[in-house]
Tab-separated table of C-alpha atoms in Angstrom:
chain	number	residue	atom	x	y	z
A	1	UNK	CA	89.671	9.243	-41.241
A	2	UNK	CA	88.524	11.537	-44.006
A	3	UNK	CA	86.623	10.718	-47.144
A	4	UNK	CA	88.510	10.319	-50.403
A	5	UNK	CA	87.808	8.973	-53.884
A	6	UNK	CA	86.003	5.605	-53.744
A	7	UNK	CA	85.969	2.794	-56.295
A	8	UNK	CA	82.691	1.783	-57.957
A	9	UNK	CA	80.273	-0.139	-55.738
A	10	UNK	CA	80.729	-3.378	-57.638
A	11	UNK	CA	84.451	-3.322	-56.881
A	12	UNK	CA	84.274	-1.703	-53.462
A	13	UNK	CA	85.733	-3.728	-50.584
A	14	UNK	CA	83.303	-5.263	-48.124
A	15	UNK	CA	83.461	-5.829	-44.375
A	16	UNK	CA	81.422	-8.096	-42.115
A	17	UNK	CA	80.083	-6.169	-39.134
A	18	UNK	CA	77.194	-5.947	-36.666
A	19	UNK	CA	74.387	-3.435	-37.062
A	20	UNK	CA	72.349	-1.847	-34.266
A	21	UNK	CA	69.285	0.136	-35.249
A	22	UNK	CA	69.398	2.336	-32.163
A	23	UNK	CA	66.003	1.159	-30.978
A	24	UNK	CA	66.954	-2.267	-29.624
A	25	UNK	CA	70.050	-4.076	-28.345
A	26	UNK	CA	69.762	-6.777	-31.016
A	27	UNK	CA	72.845	-7.093	-33.207
A	28	UNK	CA	72.251	-7.948	-36.848
A	29	UNK	CA	75.043	-9.329	-39.076
A	30	UNK	CA	75.594	-7.035	-42.044
A	31	UNK	CA	78.042	-6.243	-44.777
A	32	UNK	CA	79.484	-2.770	-45.129
A	33	UNK	CA	80.486	-1.148	-48.370
A	34	UNK	CA	81.267	2.441	-49.277
A	35	UNK	CA	79.509	3.473	-52.455
A	36	UNK	CA	80.269	6.973	-53.600
A	37	UNK	CA	79.396	9.307	-50.745
A	38	UNK	CA	77.311	6.741	-48.930
A	39	UNK	CA	77.845	3.821	-46.613
A	40	UNK	CA	75.839	0.837	-47.788
A	41	UNK	CA	74.642	-1.523	-45.054
A	42	UNK	CA	73.124	-4.794	-46.233
A	43	UNK	CA	71.906	-7.798	-44.318
A	44	UNK	CA	68.911	-10.113	-44.012
A	45	UNK	CA	65.903	-7.889	-44.573
A	46	UNK	CA	68.112	-4.781	-44.295
A	47	UNK	CA	69.274	-2.355	-46.926
A	48	UNK	CA	70.265	1.044	-45.576
A	49	UNK	CA	72.276	3.891	-47.035
A	50	UNK	CA	73.872	6.494	-44.801
A	51	UNK	CA	75.596	9.613	-46.113
A	52	UNK	CA	79.276	9.545	-45.146
A	53	UNK	CA	78.977	13.009	-43.646
A	54	UNK	CA	76.433	11.628	-41.203
A	55	UNK	CA	78.751	8.871	-39.997
A	56	UNK	CA	80.843	9.443	-36.871
A	57	UNK	CA	83.856	7.346	-37.808
A	58	UNK	CA	85.957	5.787	-35.049
A	59	UNK	CA	89.586	6.807	-34.644
A	60	UNK	CA	92.187	4.219	-35.492
A	61	UNK	CA	93.755	2.856	-32.330
A	62	UNK	CA	95.914	-0.148	-31.579
A	63	UNK	CA	93.135	-2.128	-29.968
A	64	UNK	CA	89.416	-2.065	-29.360
A	65	UNK	CA	86.204	-2.631	-31.221
A	66	UNK	CA	85.529	-0.174	-34.011
A	67	UNK	CA	82.154	1.538	-33.643
A	68	UNK	CA	80.691	3.980	-36.146
A	69	UNK	CA	77.627	5.939	-35.025
A	70	UNK	CA	75.067	7.521	-37.307
A	71	UNK	CA	73.763	10.975	-36.525
A	72	UNK	CA	70.257	9.864	-37.485
A	73	UNK	CA	70.389	6.832	-35.174
A	74	UNK	CA	71.976	3.407	-35.236
A	75	UNK	CA	75.529	2.178	-35.431
A	76	UNK	CA	77.760	-0.536	-36.810
A	77	UNK	CA	80.460	-2.388	-34.918
A	78	UNK	CA	83.374	-4.609	-35.833
A	79	UNK	CA	85.395	-6.467	-33.206
A	80	UNK	CA	88.256	-7.106	-35.659
A	81	UNK	CA	90.005	-3.737	-35.552
A	82	UNK	CA	92.631	-4.794	-38.094
A	83	UNK	CA	90.002	-5.903	-40.604
A	84	UNK	CA	88.109	-2.616	-40.129
A	85	UNK	CA	91.268	-0.569	-40.707
A	86	UNK	CA	92.205	-2.572	-43.813
A	87	UNK	CA	88.700	-2.151	-45.210
A	88	UNK	CA	88.685	1.532	-44.425
A	89	UNK	CA	91.994	2.121	-46.194
A	90	UNK	CA	90.987	-0.042	-49.152
A	91	UNK	CA	87.775	1.998	-49.390
A	92	UNK	CA	89.771	5.165	-49.863
A	93	UNK	CA	89.512	6.639	-46.400
A	94	UNK	CA	92.576	8.279	-44.863
A	95	UNK	CA	93.543	8.981	-41.273
A	96	UNK	CA	93.146	12.567	-40.100
A	97	UNK	CA	96.287	14.485	-39.144
A	98	UNK	CA	95.471	14.085	-35.453
A	99	UNK	CA	95.130	10.307	-35.745
A	100	UNK	CA	98.342	10.119	-37.773
A	101	UNK	CA	100.168	12.045	-35.064
A	102	UNK	CA	98.669	9.898	-32.309
A	103	UNK	CA	99.971	6.767	-33.992
A	104	UNK	CA	103.555	8.069	-34.218
A	105	UNK	CA	105.817	8.061	-31.143
A	106	UNK	CA	107.922	10.776	-32.804
A	107	UNK	CA	104.885	13.029	-33.122
A	108	UNK	CA	103.839	12.221	-29.551
A	109	UNK	CA	107.259	13.188	-28.179
A	110	UNK	CA	107.376	16.310	-30.335
A	111	UNK	CA	103.855	17.295	-29.235
A	112	UNK	CA	104.708	16.758	-25.558
A	113	UNK	CA	107.864	18.852	-25.934
A	114	UNK	CA	105.903	21.606	-27.689
A	115	UNK	CA	103.305	21.569	-24.901
A	116	UNK	CA	105.980	21.878	-22.221
A	117	UNK	CA	107.636	24.713	-24.147
A	118	UNK	CA	104.293	26.477	-24.508
A	119	UNK	CA	103.588	26.170	-20.786
A	120	UNK	CA	107.040	27.544	-19.943
A	121	UNK	CA	106.510	30.518	-22.269
A	122	UNK	CA	103.109	31.179	-20.708
A	123	UNK	CA	104.507	30.911	-17.185
A	124	UNK	CA	107.618	32.989	-17.816
A	125	UNK	CA	106.217	35.736	-20.023
A	126	UNK	CA	102.556	35.267	-20.835
A	127	UNK	CA	101.067	35.401	-17.345
A	128	UNK	CA	103.277	38.295	-16.120
A	129	UNK	CA	102.376	40.388	-19.169
A	130	UNK	CA	98.690	39.568	-18.757
A	131	UNK	CA	98.854	40.311	-15.017
A	132	UNK	CA	100.445	43.706	-15.674
A	133	UNK	CA	97.642	44.517	-18.099
A	134	UNK	CA	94.986	43.501	-15.568
A	135	UNK	CA	96.669	45.508	-12.803
A	136	UNK	CA	96.880	48.562	-15.060
A	137	UNK	CA	93.095	48.683	-15.457
A	138	UNK	CA	92.318	47.780	-11.837
A	139	UNK	CA	91.415	50.767	-9.615
A	140	UNK	CA	93.856	51.602	-6.823
A	141	UNK	CA	90.971	51.265	-4.399
A	142	UNK	CA	91.222	47.503	-4.852
A	143	UNK	CA	94.840	47.589	-3.639
A	144	UNK	CA	93.846	49.713	-0.661
A	145	UNK	CA	91.062	47.337	0.292
A	146	UNK	CA	93.386	44.336	0.074
A	147	UNK	CA	96.023	46.142	2.129
A	148	UNK	CA	93.615	47.151	4.889
A	149	UNK	CA	92.253	43.627	5.173
A	150	UNK	CA	95.746	42.135	5.212
A	151	UNK	CA	96.971	44.527	7.905
A	152	UNK	CA	94.006	43.674	10.116
A	153	UNK	CA	94.746	39.955	9.848
A	154	UNK	CA	98.478	40.459	10.373
A	155	UNK	CA	97.912	42.618	13.452
A	156	UNK	CA	95.601	39.998	14.941
A	157	UNK	CA	97.976	37.090	14.498
A	158	UNK	CA	101.566	38.269	14.019
A	159	UNK	CA	102.050	41.764	15.405
A	160	UNK	CA	101.821	43.727	18.607
A	161	UNK	CA	101.972	47.493	19.218
A	162	UNK	CA	105.374	49.001	18.662
A	163	UNK	CA	107.517	49.925	21.650
A	164	UNK	CA	109.715	52.163	19.548
A	165	UNK	CA	109.500	55.738	20.916
A	166	UNK	CA	107.250	57.975	18.863
A	167	UNK	CA	110.101	60.426	18.392
A	168	UNK	CA	112.241	57.652	16.920
A	169	UNK	CA	109.428	56.565	14.635
A	170	UNK	CA	109.052	60.149	13.457
A	171	UNK	CA	112.803	60.480	12.854
A	172	UNK	CA	112.895	57.382	10.643
A	173	UNK	CA	109.704	58.391	8.856
A	174	UNK	CA	111.098	61.880	8.159
A	175	UNK	CA	114.386	60.443	6.892
A	176	UNK	CA	112.557	58.322	4.356
A	177	UNK	CA	110.233	61.154	3.339
A	178	UNK	CA	113.284	63.351	2.735
A	179	UNK	CA	114.823	60.647	0.533
A	180	UNK	CA	111.753	60.164	-1.664
A	181	UNK	CA	111.267	63.931	-1.949
A	182	UNK	CA	114.267	63.911	-4.282
A	183	UNK	CA	112.388	61.753	-6.765
A	184	UNK	CA	110.772	63.300	-9.847
A	185	UNK	CA	107.228	64.569	-9.233
A	186	UNK	CA	104.568	61.956	-9.839
A	187	UNK	CA	106.972	59.016	-9.604
A	188	UNK	CA	106.337	58.200	-5.942
A	189	UNK	CA	103.132	56.363	-4.995
A	190	UNK	CA	101.143	57.203	-1.871
A	191	UNK	CA	102.629	55.513	1.174
A	192	UNK	CA	102.421	55.336	4.928
A	193	UNK	CA	104.852	53.809	7.365
A	194	UNK	CA	103.723	51.985	10.502
A	195	UNK	CA	105.838	50.332	13.182
A	196	UNK	CA	105.010	47.103	14.963
A	197	UNK	CA	106.605	44.812	17.505
A	198	UNK	CA	106.768	41.482	15.791
A	199	UNK	CA	106.271	37.847	16.711
A	200	UNK	CA	108.268	36.821	13.665
A	201	UNK	CA	111.478	38.714	14.244
A	202	UNK	CA	113.160	41.455	12.161
A	203	UNK	CA	111.044	42.220	9.145
A	204	UNK	CA	109.669	44.844	6.818
A	205	UNK	CA	107.065	44.431	4.125
A	206	UNK	CA	104.715	46.412	1.944
A	207	UNK	CA	101.003	45.799	1.626
A	208	UNK	CA	98.861	46.589	-1.409
A	209	UNK	CA	97.722	50.183	-1.258
A	210	UNK	CA	100.969	51.639	0.108
A	211	UNK	CA	101.146	50.682	3.780
A	212	UNK	CA	104.679	49.644	4.763
A	213	UNK	CA	105.238	47.796	8.022
A	214	UNK	CA	108.589	48.026	9.811
A	215	UNK	CA	109.189	45.910	12.898
A	216	UNK	CA	110.993	47.143	15.997
A	217	UNK	CA	113.274	44.146	15.717
A	218	UNK	CA	114.537	45.196	12.294
A	219	UNK	CA	115.140	48.749	13.490
A	220	UNK	CA	117.181	47.378	16.376
A	221	UNK	CA	119.001	44.887	14.148
A	222	UNK	CA	120.505	47.665	12.008
A	223	UNK	CA	121.307	49.843	15.025
A	224	UNK	CA	118.596	52.409	14.182
A	225	UNK	CA	120.671	53.470	11.164
A	226	UNK	CA	118.304	55.744	9.257
A	227	UNK	CA	120.150	55.242	5.963
A	228	UNK	CA	119.789	51.472	6.130
A	229	UNK	CA	116.156	51.845	7.178
A	230	UNK	CA	115.630	54.213	4.246
A	231	UNK	CA	117.188	51.655	1.902
A	232	UNK	CA	114.865	48.926	3.168
A	233	UNK	CA	111.840	51.190	2.824
A	234	UNK	CA	112.932	52.230	-0.669
A	235	UNK	CA	112.875	48.547	-1.575
A	236	UNK	CA	109.387	48.198	-0.099
A	237	UNK	CA	108.197	51.292	-1.938
A	238	UNK	CA	109.279	49.528	-5.116
A	239	UNK	CA	106.748	46.811	-4.319
A	240	UNK	CA	104.106	49.486	-3.841
A	241	UNK	CA	104.955	51.366	-7.026
A	242	UNK	CA	104.815	48.224	-9.159
A	243	UNK	CA	101.711	46.958	-7.281
A	244	UNK	CA	103.403	43.617	-6.692
A	245	UNK	CA	100.838	42.534	-4.120
A	246	UNK	CA	97.932	42.613	-6.548
A	247	UNK	CA	100.031	41.381	-9.450
A	248	UNK	CA	101.272	38.381	-7.462
A	249	UNK	CA	97.711	37.554	-6.480
A	250	UNK	CA	96.589	37.613	-10.117
A	251	UNK	CA	99.579	35.605	-11.321
A	252	UNK	CA	99.216	32.977	-8.601
A	253	UNK	CA	95.513	32.580	-9.308
A	254	UNK	CA	96.065	32.251	-13.044
A	255	UNK	CA	98.948	29.835	-12.533
A	256	UNK	CA	96.866	27.633	-10.251
A	257	UNK	CA	94.051	27.619	-12.792
A	258	UNK	CA	96.472	26.696	-15.576
A	259	UNK	CA	97.935	23.844	-13.520
A	260	UNK	CA	94.456	22.552	-12.714
A	261	UNK	CA	93.521	22.686	-16.388
A	262	UNK	CA	96.630	20.757	-17.492
A	263	UNK	CA	96.903	18.217	-14.661
A	264	UNK	CA	93.304	18.129	-13.451
A	265	UNK	CA	92.815	16.055	-10.324
A	266	UNK	CA	95.365	13.465	-11.391
A	267	UNK	CA	97.824	14.414	-8.640
A	268	UNK	CA	97.845	17.173	-6.048
A	269	UNK	CA	101.644	17.052	-5.900
A	270	UNK	CA	102.012	17.125	-9.671
A	271	UNK	CA	99.721	20.159	-9.851
A	272	UNK	CA	101.210	21.876	-6.798
A	273	UNK	CA	104.924	21.744	-7.580
A	274	UNK	CA	104.756	23.763	-10.837
A	275	UNK	CA	102.562	26.330	-9.081
A	276	UNK	CA	105.026	26.583	-6.208
A	277	UNK	CA	107.984	26.946	-8.564
A	278	UNK	CA	106.139	29.516	-10.667
A	279	UNK	CA	105.134	31.616	-7.670
A	280	UNK	CA	108.694	31.532	-6.331
A	281	UNK	CA	109.988	32.669	-9.710
A	282	UNK	CA	107.474	35.544	-9.816
A	283	UNK	CA	108.447	36.535	-6.286
A	284	UNK	CA	112.167	36.640	-7.120
A	285	UNK	CA	111.452	38.806	-10.170
A	286	UNK	CA	109.416	41.171	-7.974
A	287	UNK	CA	112.271	41.382	-5.468
A	288	UNK	CA	114.736	42.257	-8.221
A	289	UNK	CA	112.358	44.919	-9.490
A	290	UNK	CA	112.029	46.340	-5.964
A	291	UNK	CA	115.815	46.312	-5.547
A	292	UNK	CA	116.103	48.304	-8.760
A	293	UNK	CA	113.612	50.821	-7.411
A	294	UNK	CA	115.579	51.045	-4.149
A	295	UNK	CA	118.745	51.918	-6.034
A	296	UNK	CA	116.882	54.583	-7.990
A	297	UNK	CA	115.547	56.223	-4.831
A	298	UNK	CA	118.820	55.996	-2.922
A	299	UNK	CA	120.813	57.546	-5.734
A	300	UNK	CA	118.306	60.346	-6.150
A	301	UNK	CA	118.668	61.058	-2.425
A	302	UNK	CA	122.451	60.986	-2.570
A	303	UNK	CA	122.682	57.810	-0.482
A	304	UNK	CA	125.023	55.042	-1.613
A	305	UNK	CA	123.174	51.798	-2.486
A	306	UNK	CA	125.975	50.063	-0.586
A	307	UNK	CA	124.119	50.814	2.664
A	308	UNK	CA	121.824	47.926	1.746
A	309	UNK	CA	124.787	45.594	2.115
A	310	UNK	CA	124.793	46.459	5.813
A	311	UNK	CA	121.393	44.824	6.137
A	312	UNK	CA	122.656	41.580	4.636
A	313	UNK	CA	125.708	41.650	6.898
A	314	UNK	CA	123.511	42.105	9.968
A	315	UNK	CA	121.252	39.299	8.834
A	316	UNK	CA	124.188	36.972	8.223
A	317	UNK	CA	125.648	37.780	11.641
A	318	UNK	CA	122.337	37.092	13.358
A	319	UNK	CA	121.870	33.886	11.385
A	320	UNK	CA	125.331	32.670	12.333
A	321	UNK	CA	124.699	33.560	15.951
A	322	UNK	CA	121.406	31.669	15.911
A	323	UNK	CA	123.072	28.673	14.274
A	324	UNK	CA	125.840	28.736	16.871
A	325	UNK	CA	123.369	28.800	19.707
A	326	UNK	CA	121.214	26.110	18.132
A	327	UNK	CA	118.291	28.510	17.593
A	328	UNK	CA	117.433	28.141	13.945
A	329	UNK	CA	114.855	30.175	12.136
A	330	UNK	CA	111.310	29.149	12.836
A	331	UNK	CA	109.071	27.957	10.041
A	332	UNK	CA	107.085	30.715	8.412
A	333	UNK	CA	109.364	33.515	9.573
A	334	UNK	CA	109.822	36.838	7.760
A	335	UNK	CA	108.569	37.355	4.288
A	336	UNK	CA	110.453	40.325	2.956
A	337	UNK	CA	113.387	42.702	3.207
A	338	UNK	CA	115.730	39.731	3.487
A	339	UNK	CA	115.236	39.285	7.214
A	340	UNK	CA	116.677	36.314	9.060
A	341	UNK	CA	114.651	33.195	8.643
A	342	UNK	CA	113.441	34.219	5.202
A	343	UNK	CA	115.925	31.916	3.682
A	344	UNK	CA	118.148	29.160	4.961
A	345	UNK	CA	121.604	27.970	3.974
A	346	UNK	CA	119.970	25.712	1.402
A	347	UNK	CA	118.938	28.831	-0.532
A	348	UNK	CA	122.362	29.004	-2.058
A	349	UNK	CA	121.885	25.619	-3.731
A	350	UNK	CA	120.198	25.370	-7.113
A	351	UNK	CA	117.197	23.529	-5.672
A	352	UNK	CA	116.907	26.004	-2.817
A	353	UNK	CA	116.925	28.952	-5.206
A	354	UNK	CA	114.193	27.353	-7.310
A	355	UNK	CA	111.844	27.328	-4.316
A	356	UNK	CA	113.113	30.557	-2.695
A	357	UNK	CA	110.942	33.681	-2.668
A	358	UNK	CA	114.005	35.945	-2.867
A	359	UNK	CA	117.138	35.947	-5.033
A	360	UNK	CA	120.269	34.658	-3.318
A	361	UNK	CA	121.862	37.075	-0.847
A	362	UNK	CA	125.128	36.948	-2.788
A	363	UNK	CA	123.367	38.064	-5.963
A	364	UNK	CA	121.657	40.959	-4.201
A	365	UNK	CA	124.806	42.081	-2.386
A	366	UNK	CA	126.674	42.082	-5.711
A	367	UNK	CA	123.867	44.079	-7.306
A	368	UNK	CA	123.936	46.819	-4.670
A	369	UNK	CA	127.736	46.938	-4.639
A	370	UNK	CA	127.858	47.310	-8.405
A	371	UNK	CA	125.125	49.951	-8.263
A	372	UNK	CA	127.169	51.845	-5.683
A	373	UNK	CA	130.159	51.806	-8.027
A	374	UNK	CA	128.166	53.229	-10.919
A	375	UNK	CA	127.761	56.963	-11.378
C-alpha cells in the first residue's frame, strides 16, 4: 500500500497488534495508529514513532498474518488479516498497482496472457535477431574451430573413409565449383567438400566454417547425378553462407537460458518442451533459408531447381522400400539434406511438423517446383 492523506491523530483508526523490538522474541501488545507521516506504536511502557517511509508494509493477501518490519529494527504483527486491511484502508493507505492486480483474477489472466505473448515474440523474432547480431560480430575463426572439432567427433563415431573413387569425387567437386562460379563475386563463402562412407545412411551436411560432408550412400542414392548432387551442395552452402551452425548454437543456448529463467527447476519436461519446439522451429527456418540459397545458386548456374525434387523422390522410394521390408529408419539417422530417416511419416501431421527439424517434404517439393517455373 502507499501513503495517502491521513486524518488527525485524535480521529485516526486504531489497531491492536503485537510489537517485537528486534532484540528479543517477546511479543508486547500494542495499539497502532497512523499520525501524519508516522506510525505511532503505544503499549505498556512503550511509545514509539516510526516514519512511514521506514516501514516495510506487508502486501495484502487473502490469508496470513500481517507483518510490518521497520528498517531501523523491530516489527509489528497482526494475526487478523481482515482487521489489519480494514485499519490500513481507514488510515488512508491504498494498495499499490501490483497488489491490486494480484487480487484480480482478470488482471492475473491478462498478465499471464501478456507474458506468454511476450515469450512467443522473443522466441519467434527477438532471439533470431539477437543471434544474427551476435554472429555478425563473431570472427569466422570461431566457425572454423567449431567445424574442425565437429568433424573430428563425427569421423570418430559416425563416419568411415570414403570408397568413392577419387576421380568421381573430383568430378562432383568440379561440377559444384562450376555452378558456384556463376555467382556474383564475393557472394560465395569459402567451402570445401569431403566424402565419407557413412554409418547413418545417405546424408549431406555442412559444418561451421565451410566444410560440407557428402556420404557415399547419398551419391549412390541419386545415381551419381552431378546436378542433383550440386543442388544438395547448394543447399548446404546456404547453411554455410548464413552461418546457421553458429547461429543455431547461440539461439539454442539463449532459448535454454530463457526457459530456465521462466520455469526454473519446477519441471524438466515443462522447461524442455518449449526449448525443443523452439529449436525445431529455428531449424525449419534455417532449412527454408538454405533452400532459397540453393535456388539462387542453381538458377545462376542455369540448372533447374526441379532437380532437387529428384532427391525427394529417391528418398521417398527408399523409405517405401524400407517400410515394405520392415526396415524402418534407425533412431538418430541423418540430420540434413532430407535424407531417409530424417523424418518419418508422422512428420506430415501437425504435431510431427512442430517437432521436425525440416519443413515437410511436400512443402519443399512445391517450393522447388514453383521456383523452377519462375523465370
